[in-house]
């Protein structure tokens, strides 16, 4: 009996994904756009859930190690420590996933938005007001989450939130208006570090608009981001 290409681990991921897409109906594809995707029994696909919060551990899922918030981790100025913390968090995510397969290995961390305004309300989730320090520390944390195996990722880090996300009030309707200089000197560098290092597998678009256009529709910026990556980068 021939094994479908999408089930053949010897093939590259993009070939397996393309084969799977050809076998899905339009309705099945649309259903997979949701964070909670239903099973596709005829193809032997189990239901799955995208996204697992892992900024400083997974204690929200039950018994687990609680690490300091990212801004506290950043205060150590110790990139190797952040890598080791990321590795420990990934191990505990794997353990939770083993006990409950609905726990996603796609982790929503790290947050690489720079801490530009003390009134943001989520400053504890980020590392620094400096984009280059943020990139340095986020790359280390994401490297721990990703693991060292050449092909199999321990977890898949997702960088948050692309792009220019720094307010909570009316966040889905406000626009972050950036000059080209602000965009390239203050916003993009914090994302570029982990993506270029190949330790981020996904990016979460932000809630806000960027220069009047919803972040989810920033095709040119997504193209630029993907141009940095040694492999593929998903949008979640």
PDB file of C-alpha atoms in Angstrom:
ATOM      1  CA  UNK A   1       0.000   0.000   0.000  1.00  0.00           C
ATOM      2  CA  UNK A   2       1.437   3.377  -1.024  1.00  0.00           C
ATOM      3  CA  UNK A   3       2.035   5.840   1.792  1.00  0.00           C
ATOM      4  CA  UNK A   4       0.674   9.348   1.054  1.00  0.00           C
ATOM      5  CA  UNK A   5       3.476  11.846   0.550  1.00  0.00           C
ATOM      6  CA  UNK A   6       2.326  13.963   3.490  1.00  0.00           C
ATOM      7  CA  UNK A   7       2.988  10.996   5.794  1.00  0.00           C
ATOM      8  CA  UNK A   8       6.504  10.335   4.486  1.00  0.00           C
ATOM      9  CA  UNK A   9       9.044  11.842   6.954  1.00  0.00           C
ATOM     10  CA  UNK A  10      11.812  11.442   4.380  1.00  0.00           C
ATOM     11  CA  UNK A  11      10.321  14.211   2.238  1.00  0.00           C
ATOM     12  CA  UNK A  12      10.865  17.946   2.827  1.00  0.00           C
ATOM     13  CA  UNK A  13       8.166  19.630   4.903  1.00  0.00           C
ATOM     14  CA  UNK A  14       7.014  21.875   2.058  1.00  0.00           C
ATOM     15  CA  UNK A  15       6.420  18.858  -0.212  1.00  0.00           C
ATOM     16  CA  UNK A  16       4.440  17.084   2.490  1.00  0.00           C
ATOM     17  CA  UNK A  17       2.363  20.205   3.147  1.00  0.00           C
ATOM     18  CA  UNK A  18       1.653  20.698  -0.554  1.00  0.00           C
ATOM     19  CA  UNK A  19       0.542  17.077  -0.907  1.00  0.00           C
ATOM     20  CA  UNK A  20      -1.766  17.384   2.094  1.00  0.00           C
ATOM     21  CA  UNK A  21      -3.340  20.548   0.728  1.00  0.00           C
ATOM     22  CA  UNK A  22      -4.191  18.813  -2.551  1.00  0.00           C
ATOM     23  CA  UNK A  23      -6.108  16.158  -0.586  1.00  0.00           C
ATOM     24  CA  UNK A  24      -8.175  18.578   1.516  1.00  0.00           C
ATOM     25  CA  UNK A  25     -11.538  19.931   0.421  1.00  0.00           C
ATOM     26  CA  UNK A  26     -12.200  23.670   0.459  1.00  0.00           C
ATOM     27  CA  UNK A  27     -14.333  23.289   3.590  1.00  0.00           C
ATOM     28  CA  UNK A  28     -11.580  21.332   5.346  1.00  0.00           C
ATOM     29  CA  UNK A  29      -9.020  24.004   4.495  1.00  0.00           C
ATOM     30  CA  UNK A  30     -11.255  26.765   5.827  1.00  0.00           C
ATOM     31  CA  UNK A  31     -11.836  24.824   9.050  1.00  0.00           C
ATOM     32  CA  UNK A  32      -8.067  24.667   9.575  1.00  0.00           C
ATOM     33  CA  UNK A  33      -7.830  28.466   9.624  1.00  0.00           C
ATOM     34  CA  UNK A  34      -9.240  28.392  13.153  1.00  0.00           C
ATOM     35  CA  UNK A  35      -7.039  27.937  16.196  1.00  0.00           C
ATOM     36  CA  UNK A  36      -8.994  24.755  16.950  1.00  0.00           C
ATOM     37  CA  UNK A  37      -8.913  22.601  13.814  1.00  0.00           C
ATOM     38  CA  UNK A  38     -11.266  19.603  13.623  1.00  0.00           C
ATOM     39  CA  UNK A  39     -10.219  16.079  12.707  1.00  0.00           C
ATOM     40  CA  UNK A  40     -10.199  14.898   9.091  1.00  0.00           C
ATOM     41  CA  UNK A  41     -11.012  11.253   9.637  1.00  0.00           C
ATOM     42  CA  UNK A  42     -10.758  10.162   6.009  1.00  0.00           C
ATOM     43  CA  UNK A  43      -7.072  11.229   5.981  1.00  0.00           C
ATOM     44  CA  UNK A  44      -6.328  10.056   9.496  1.00  0.00           C
ATOM     45  CA  UNK A  45      -5.768  13.598  10.788  1.00  0.00           C
ATOM     46  CA  UNK A  46      -6.510  14.149  14.457  1.00  0.00           C
ATOM     47  CA  UNK A  47      -7.941  17.452  15.728  1.00  0.00           C
ATOM     48  CA  UNK A  48      -5.292  19.947  16.735  1.00  0.00           C
ATOM     49  CA  UNK A  49      -4.947  23.185  18.626  1.00  0.00           C
ATOM     50  CA  UNK A  50      -2.530  25.938  17.607  1.00  0.00           C
ATOM     51  CA  UNK A  51      -0.755  28.011  20.224  1.00  0.00           C
ATOM     52  CA  UNK A  52       0.613  27.518  23.723  1.00  0.00           C
ATOM     53  CA  UNK A  53       1.564  30.459  25.940  1.00  0.00           C
ATOM     54  CA  UNK A  54       5.171  29.990  27.041  1.00  0.00           C
ATOM     55  CA  UNK A  55       6.631  33.405  27.845  1.00  0.00           C
ATOM     56  CA  UNK A  56       8.106  32.289  31.146  1.00  0.00           C
ATOM     57  CA  UNK A  57       6.877  28.737  31.604  1.00  0.00           C
ATOM     58  CA  UNK A  58       3.675  26.733  31.282  1.00  0.00           C
ATOM     59  CA  UNK A  59       2.349  26.787  34.846  1.00  0.00           C
ATOM     60  CA  UNK A  60      -0.967  28.036  33.465  1.00  0.00           C
ATOM     61  CA  UNK A  61      -1.441  24.410  32.343  1.00  0.00           C
ATOM     62  CA  UNK A  62      -0.869  23.027  35.831  1.00  0.00           C
ATOM     63  CA  UNK A  63       2.213  21.897  37.703  1.00  0.00           C
ATOM     64  CA  UNK A  64       5.314  23.364  36.041  1.00  0.00           C
ATOM     65  CA  UNK A  65       8.321  25.569  36.698  1.00  0.00           C
ATOM     66  CA  UNK A  66       7.567  29.287  37.020  1.00  0.00           C
ATOM     67  CA  UNK A  67      10.357  31.482  35.668  1.00  0.00           C
ATOM     68  CA  UNK A  68      10.548  35.288  36.003  1.00  0.00           C
ATOM     69  CA  UNK A  69       8.615  37.402  33.524  1.00  0.00           C
ATOM     70  CA  UNK A  70      10.667  38.237  30.389  1.00  0.00           C
ATOM     71  CA  UNK A  71      11.501  41.750  31.593  1.00  0.00           C
ATOM     72  CA  UNK A  72      12.966  40.127  34.706  1.00  0.00           C
ATOM     73  CA  UNK A  73      14.897  37.559  32.683  1.00  0.00           C
ATOM     74  CA  UNK A  74      16.282  40.396  30.582  1.00  0.00           C
ATOM     75  CA  UNK A  75      17.576  42.091  33.724  1.00  0.00           C
ATOM     76  CA  UNK A  76      20.104  39.257  34.018  1.00  0.00           C
ATOM     77  CA  UNK A  77      21.795  40.313  30.743  1.00  0.00           C
ATOM     78  CA  UNK A  78      22.610  36.623  30.382  1.00  0.00           C
ATOM     79  CA  UNK A  79      21.720  35.224  26.950  1.00  0.00           C
ATOM     80  CA  UNK A  80      22.925  31.721  27.828  1.00  0.00           C
ATOM     81  CA  UNK A  81      20.680  31.686  30.873  1.00  0.00           C
ATOM     82  CA  UNK A  82      17.704  32.628  28.681  1.00  0.00           C
ATOM     83  CA  UNK A  83      18.587  29.820  26.272  1.00  0.00           C
ATOM     84  CA  UNK A  84      18.641  27.319  29.135  1.00  0.00           C
ATOM     85  CA  UNK A  85      15.324  28.650  30.464  1.00  0.00           C
ATOM     86  CA  UNK A  86      13.833  28.269  26.976  1.00  0.00           C
ATOM     87  CA  UNK A  87      15.101  24.691  26.820  1.00  0.00           C
ATOM     88  CA  UNK A  88      13.535  23.879  30.197  1.00  0.00           C
ATOM     89  CA  UNK A  89      10.218  25.419  29.140  1.00  0.00           C
ATOM     90  CA  UNK A  90      10.261  23.413  25.898  1.00  0.00           C
ATOM     91  CA  UNK A  91      10.857  20.195  27.869  1.00  0.00           C
ATOM     92  CA  UNK A  92       7.835  20.920  30.045  1.00  0.00           C
ATOM     93  CA  UNK A  93       5.691  21.778  27.003  1.00  0.00           C
ATOM     94  CA  UNK A  94       6.698  18.417  25.519  1.00  0.00           C
ATOM     95  CA  UNK A  95       5.737  16.689  28.766  1.00  0.00           C
ATOM     96  CA  UNK A  96       2.347  18.422  28.826  1.00  0.00           C
ATOM     97  CA  UNK A  97       1.828  17.498  25.153  1.00  0.00           C
ATOM     98  CA  UNK A  98       2.601  13.855  25.901  1.00  0.00           C
ATOM     99  CA  UNK A  99      -0.071  13.783  28.599  1.00  0.00           C
ATOM    100  CA  UNK A 100      -2.535  15.834  26.530  1.00  0.00           C
ATOM    101  CA  UNK A 101      -1.984  16.004  22.739  1.00  0.00           C
ATOM    102  CA  UNK A 102      -4.193  19.105  22.568  1.00  0.00           C
ATOM    103  CA  UNK A 103      -1.341  21.074  24.185  1.00  0.00           C
ATOM    104  CA  UNK A 104       0.267  22.686  21.159  1.00  0.00           C
ATOM    105  CA  UNK A 105       3.973  22.464  20.374  1.00  0.00           C
ATOM    106  CA  UNK A 106       3.578  25.801  18.578  1.00  0.00           C
ATOM    107  CA  UNK A 107       4.501  28.119  21.460  1.00  0.00           C
ATOM    108  CA  UNK A 108       3.466  31.770  21.487  1.00  0.00           C
ATOM    109  CA  UNK A 109       6.773  33.191  22.645  1.00  0.00           C
ATOM    110  CA  UNK A 110       8.880  35.234  22.816  1.00  0.00           C
ATOM    111  CA  UNK A 111       7.355  38.723  22.683  1.00  0.00           C
ATOM    112  CA  UNK A 112       9.806  40.924  20.801  1.00  0.00           C
ATOM    113  CA  UNK A 113       7.863  44.195  20.799  1.00  0.00           C
ATOM    114  CA  UNK A 114      10.119  46.822  22.304  1.00  0.00           C
ATOM    115  CA  UNK A 115       8.990  48.480  25.539  1.00  0.00           C
ATOM    116  CA  UNK A 116       8.395  51.928  24.129  1.00  0.00           C
ATOM    117  CA  UNK A 117       5.736  53.240  26.502  1.00  0.00           C
ATOM    118  CA  UNK A 118       5.330  52.584  30.255  1.00  0.00           C
ATOM    119  CA  UNK A 119       1.547  52.771  29.883  1.00  0.00           C
ATOM    120  CA  UNK A 120       1.313  49.880  27.423  1.00  0.00           C
ATOM    121  CA  UNK A 121       0.100  47.467  30.081  1.00  0.00           C
ATOM    122  CA  UNK A 122       2.046  44.449  28.791  1.00  0.00           C
ATOM    123  CA  UNK A 123       5.599  45.622  29.381  1.00  0.00           C
ATOM    124  CA  UNK A 124       6.278  42.633  31.618  1.00  0.00           C
ATOM    125  CA  UNK A 125       5.985  40.421  28.521  1.00  0.00           C
ATOM    126  CA  UNK A 126       8.875  42.041  26.638  1.00  0.00           C
ATOM    127  CA  UNK A 127      12.616  42.221  27.172  1.00  0.00           C
ATOM    128  CA  UNK A 128      13.797  45.770  26.586  1.00  0.00           C
ATOM    129  CA  UNK A 129      13.234  49.188  25.055  1.00  0.00           C
ATOM    130  CA  UNK A 130      16.219  48.545  22.780  1.00  0.00           C
ATOM    131  CA  UNK A 131      15.494  46.520  19.601  1.00  0.00           C
ATOM    132  CA  UNK A 132      18.996  45.058  19.353  1.00  0.00           C
ATOM    133  CA  UNK A 133      19.127  43.865  22.952  1.00  0.00           C
ATOM    134  CA  UNK A 134      15.602  42.503  22.521  1.00  0.00           C
ATOM    135  CA  UNK A 135      16.689  40.594  19.408  1.00  0.00           C
ATOM    136  CA  UNK A 136      19.762  39.212  21.203  1.00  0.00           C
ATOM    137  CA  UNK A 137      17.825  37.929  24.208  1.00  0.00           C
ATOM    138  CA  UNK A 138      14.832  36.738  22.189  1.00  0.00           C
ATOM    139  CA  UNK A 139      17.129  34.757  19.886  1.00  0.00           C
ATOM    140  CA  UNK A 140      18.608  33.005  22.906  1.00  0.00           C
ATOM    141  CA  UNK A 141      15.209  32.182  24.416  1.00  0.00           C
ATOM    142  CA  UNK A 142      13.825  31.009  21.070  1.00  0.00           C
ATOM    143  CA  UNK A 143      16.933  28.863  20.519  1.00  0.00           C
ATOM    144  CA  UNK A 144      16.171  27.039  23.755  1.00  0.00           C
ATOM    145  CA  UNK A 145      12.539  26.575  22.760  1.00  0.00           C
ATOM    146  CA  UNK A 146      13.527  25.319  19.308  1.00  0.00           C
ATOM    147  CA  UNK A 147      16.151  22.820  20.518  1.00  0.00           C
ATOM    148  CA  UNK A 148      19.293  21.626  18.783  1.00  0.00           C
ATOM    149  CA  UNK A 149      18.066  18.738  16.622  1.00  0.00           C
ATOM    150  CA  UNK A 150      18.745  19.454  12.965  1.00  0.00           C
ATOM    151  CA  UNK A 151      15.302  18.452  11.720  1.00  0.00           C
ATOM    152  CA  UNK A 152      12.913  17.965  14.667  1.00  0.00           C
ATOM    153  CA  UNK A 153      12.012  21.124  16.580  1.00  0.00           C
ATOM    154  CA  UNK A 154      11.449  20.683  20.307  1.00  0.00           C
ATOM    155  CA  UNK A 155       8.779  23.371  20.075  1.00  0.00           C
ATOM    156  CA  UNK A 156       8.083  25.997  17.397  1.00  0.00           C
ATOM    157  CA  UNK A 157       8.588  29.548  18.744  1.00  0.00           C
ATOM    158  CA  UNK A 158       6.219  32.241  17.487  1.00  0.00           C
ATOM    159  CA  UNK A 159       7.390  35.854  17.650  1.00  0.00           C
ATOM    160  CA  UNK A 160       4.790  38.359  18.871  1.00  0.00           C
ATOM    161  CA  UNK A 161       3.399  40.797  17.691  1.00  0.00           C
ATOM    162  CA  UNK A 162       4.242  41.898  14.147  1.00  0.00           C
ATOM    163  CA  UNK A 163       4.286  44.931  14.075  1.00  0.00           C
ATOM    164  CA  UNK A 164       4.419  48.121  16.226  1.00  0.00           C
ATOM    165  CA  UNK A 165       2.084  46.820  18.938  1.00  0.00           C
ATOM    166  CA  UNK A 166       2.275  49.058  21.998  1.00  0.00           C
ATOM    167  CA  UNK A 167      -1.239  49.864  23.219  1.00  0.00           C
ATOM    168  CA  UNK A 168      -4.210  47.935  24.572  1.00  0.00           C
ATOM    169  CA  UNK A 169      -7.014  50.507  24.378  1.00  0.00           C
ATOM    170  CA  UNK A 170      -8.916  50.036  21.093  1.00  0.00           C
ATOM    171  CA  UNK A 171      -5.973  47.966  19.897  1.00  0.00           C
ATOM    172  CA  UNK A 172      -7.939  46.459  17.016  1.00  0.00           C
ATOM    173  CA  UNK A 173      -8.763  49.838  15.512  1.00  0.00           C
ATOM    174  CA  UNK A 174      -5.784  52.091  16.261  1.00  0.00           C
ATOM    175  CA  UNK A 175      -2.961  52.687  13.790  1.00  0.00           C
ATOM    176  CA  UNK A 176       0.749  52.742  14.603  1.00  0.00           C
ATOM    177  CA  UNK A 177       2.112  55.285  12.156  1.00  0.00           C
ATOM    178  CA  UNK A 178       5.805  54.761  11.426  1.00  0.00           C
ATOM    179  CA  UNK A 179       8.319  56.663   9.354  1.00  0.00           C
ATOM    180  CA  UNK A 180      10.659  54.479   7.269  1.00  0.00           C
ATOM    181  CA  UNK A 181      13.456  55.244   9.742  1.00  0.00           C
ATOM    182  CA  UNK A 182      11.383  54.199  12.762  1.00  0.00           C
ATOM    183  CA  UNK A 183      10.286  51.058  10.935  1.00  0.00           C
ATOM    184  CA  UNK A 184      13.795  49.934  10.006  1.00  0.00           C
ATOM    185  CA  UNK A 185      15.719  51.158  13.045  1.00  0.00           C
ATOM    186  CA  UNK A 186      13.279  50.542  15.901  1.00  0.00           C
ATOM    187  CA  UNK A 187      10.690  47.953  14.874  1.00  0.00           C
ATOM    188  CA  UNK A 188      12.067  45.398  12.419  1.00  0.00           C
ATOM    189  CA  UNK A 189      15.470  44.642  14.078  1.00  0.00           C
ATOM    190  CA  UNK A 190      13.949  42.898  17.114  1.00  0.00           C
ATOM    191  CA  UNK A 191      12.154  40.453  14.798  1.00  0.00           C
ATOM    192  CA  UNK A 192      15.043  40.042  12.391  1.00  0.00           C
ATOM    193  CA  UNK A 193      17.480  38.566  14.918  1.00  0.00           C
ATOM    194  CA  UNK A 194      15.539  35.390  15.824  1.00  0.00           C
ATOM    195  CA  UNK A 195      14.231  34.927  12.261  1.00  0.00           C
ATOM    196  CA  UNK A 196      17.686  35.205  10.696  1.00  0.00           C
ATOM    197  CA  UNK A 197      19.098  32.800  13.284  1.00  0.00           C
ATOM    198  CA  UNK A 198      16.546  30.197  12.170  1.00  0.00           C
ATOM    199  CA  UNK A 199      15.095  29.736  15.659  1.00  0.00           C
ATOM    200  CA  UNK A 200      11.631  31.225  15.031  1.00  0.00           C
ATOM    201  CA  UNK A 201       9.160  29.161  13.065  1.00  0.00           C
ATOM    202  CA  UNK A 202       6.229  31.552  13.094  1.00  0.00           C
ATOM    203  CA  UNK A 203       5.153  35.152  13.612  1.00  0.00           C
ATOM    204  CA  UNK A 204       1.881  36.404  15.059  1.00  0.00           C
ATOM    205  CA  UNK A 205       0.567  39.566  13.368  1.00  0.00           C
ATOM    206  CA  UNK A 206      -0.439  42.314  15.793  1.00  0.00           C
ATOM    207  CA  UNK A 207      -3.965  43.552  16.425  1.00  0.00           C
ATOM    208  CA  UNK A 208      -3.359  47.123  15.307  1.00  0.00           C
ATOM    209  CA  UNK A 209      -3.013  48.779  11.950  1.00  0.00           C
ATOM    210  CA  UNK A 210       0.379  49.863  10.619  1.00  0.00           C
ATOM    211  CA  UNK A 211       0.262  53.166   8.746  1.00  0.00           C
ATOM    212  CA  UNK A 212      -3.485  52.763   8.324  1.00  0.00           C
ATOM    213  CA  UNK A 213      -3.434  49.169   7.043  1.00  0.00           C
ATOM    214  CA  UNK A 214      -4.298  46.171   9.263  1.00  0.00           C
ATOM    215  CA  UNK A 215      -1.167  44.321  10.343  1.00  0.00           C
ATOM    216  CA  UNK A 216      -2.522  41.078   8.856  1.00  0.00           C
ATOM    217  CA  UNK A 217      -2.511  42.686   5.398  1.00  0.00           C
ATOM    218  CA  UNK A 218       1.087  43.942   5.407  1.00  0.00           C
ATOM    219  CA  UNK A 219       2.215  41.753   2.501  1.00  0.00           C
ATOM    220  CA  UNK A 220       5.397  43.705   1.774  1.00  0.00           C
ATOM    221  CA  UNK A 221       6.518  43.546   5.400  1.00  0.00           C
ATOM    222  CA  UNK A 222       5.778  39.814   5.577  1.00  0.00           C
ATOM    223  CA  UNK A 223       7.780  39.302   2.378  1.00  0.00           C
ATOM    224  CA  UNK A 224      10.715  41.177   3.895  1.00  0.00           C
ATOM    225  CA  UNK A 225      10.506  39.155   7.098  1.00  0.00           C
ATOM    226  CA  UNK A 226      10.458  35.885   5.182  1.00  0.00           C
ATOM    227  CA  UNK A 227      13.470  37.011   3.145  1.00  0.00           C
ATOM    228  CA  UNK A 228      15.541  36.921   6.363  1.00  0.00           C
ATOM    229  CA  UNK A 229      14.666  33.315   7.199  1.00  0.00           C
ATOM    230  CA  UNK A 230      16.828  30.313   6.225  1.00  0.00           C
ATOM    231  CA  UNK A 231      13.594  28.273   6.017  1.00  0.00           C
ATOM    232  CA  UNK A 232       9.870  28.921   6.114  1.00  0.00           C
ATOM    233  CA  UNK A 233       8.025  31.171   8.556  1.00  0.00           C
ATOM    234  CA  UNK A 234       4.328  30.680   9.282  1.00  0.00           C
ATOM    235  CA  UNK A 235       1.826  33.408  10.119  1.00  0.00           C
ATOM    236  CA  UNK A 236      -0.470  32.431  13.007  1.00  0.00           C
TER     237      UNK A 236
END
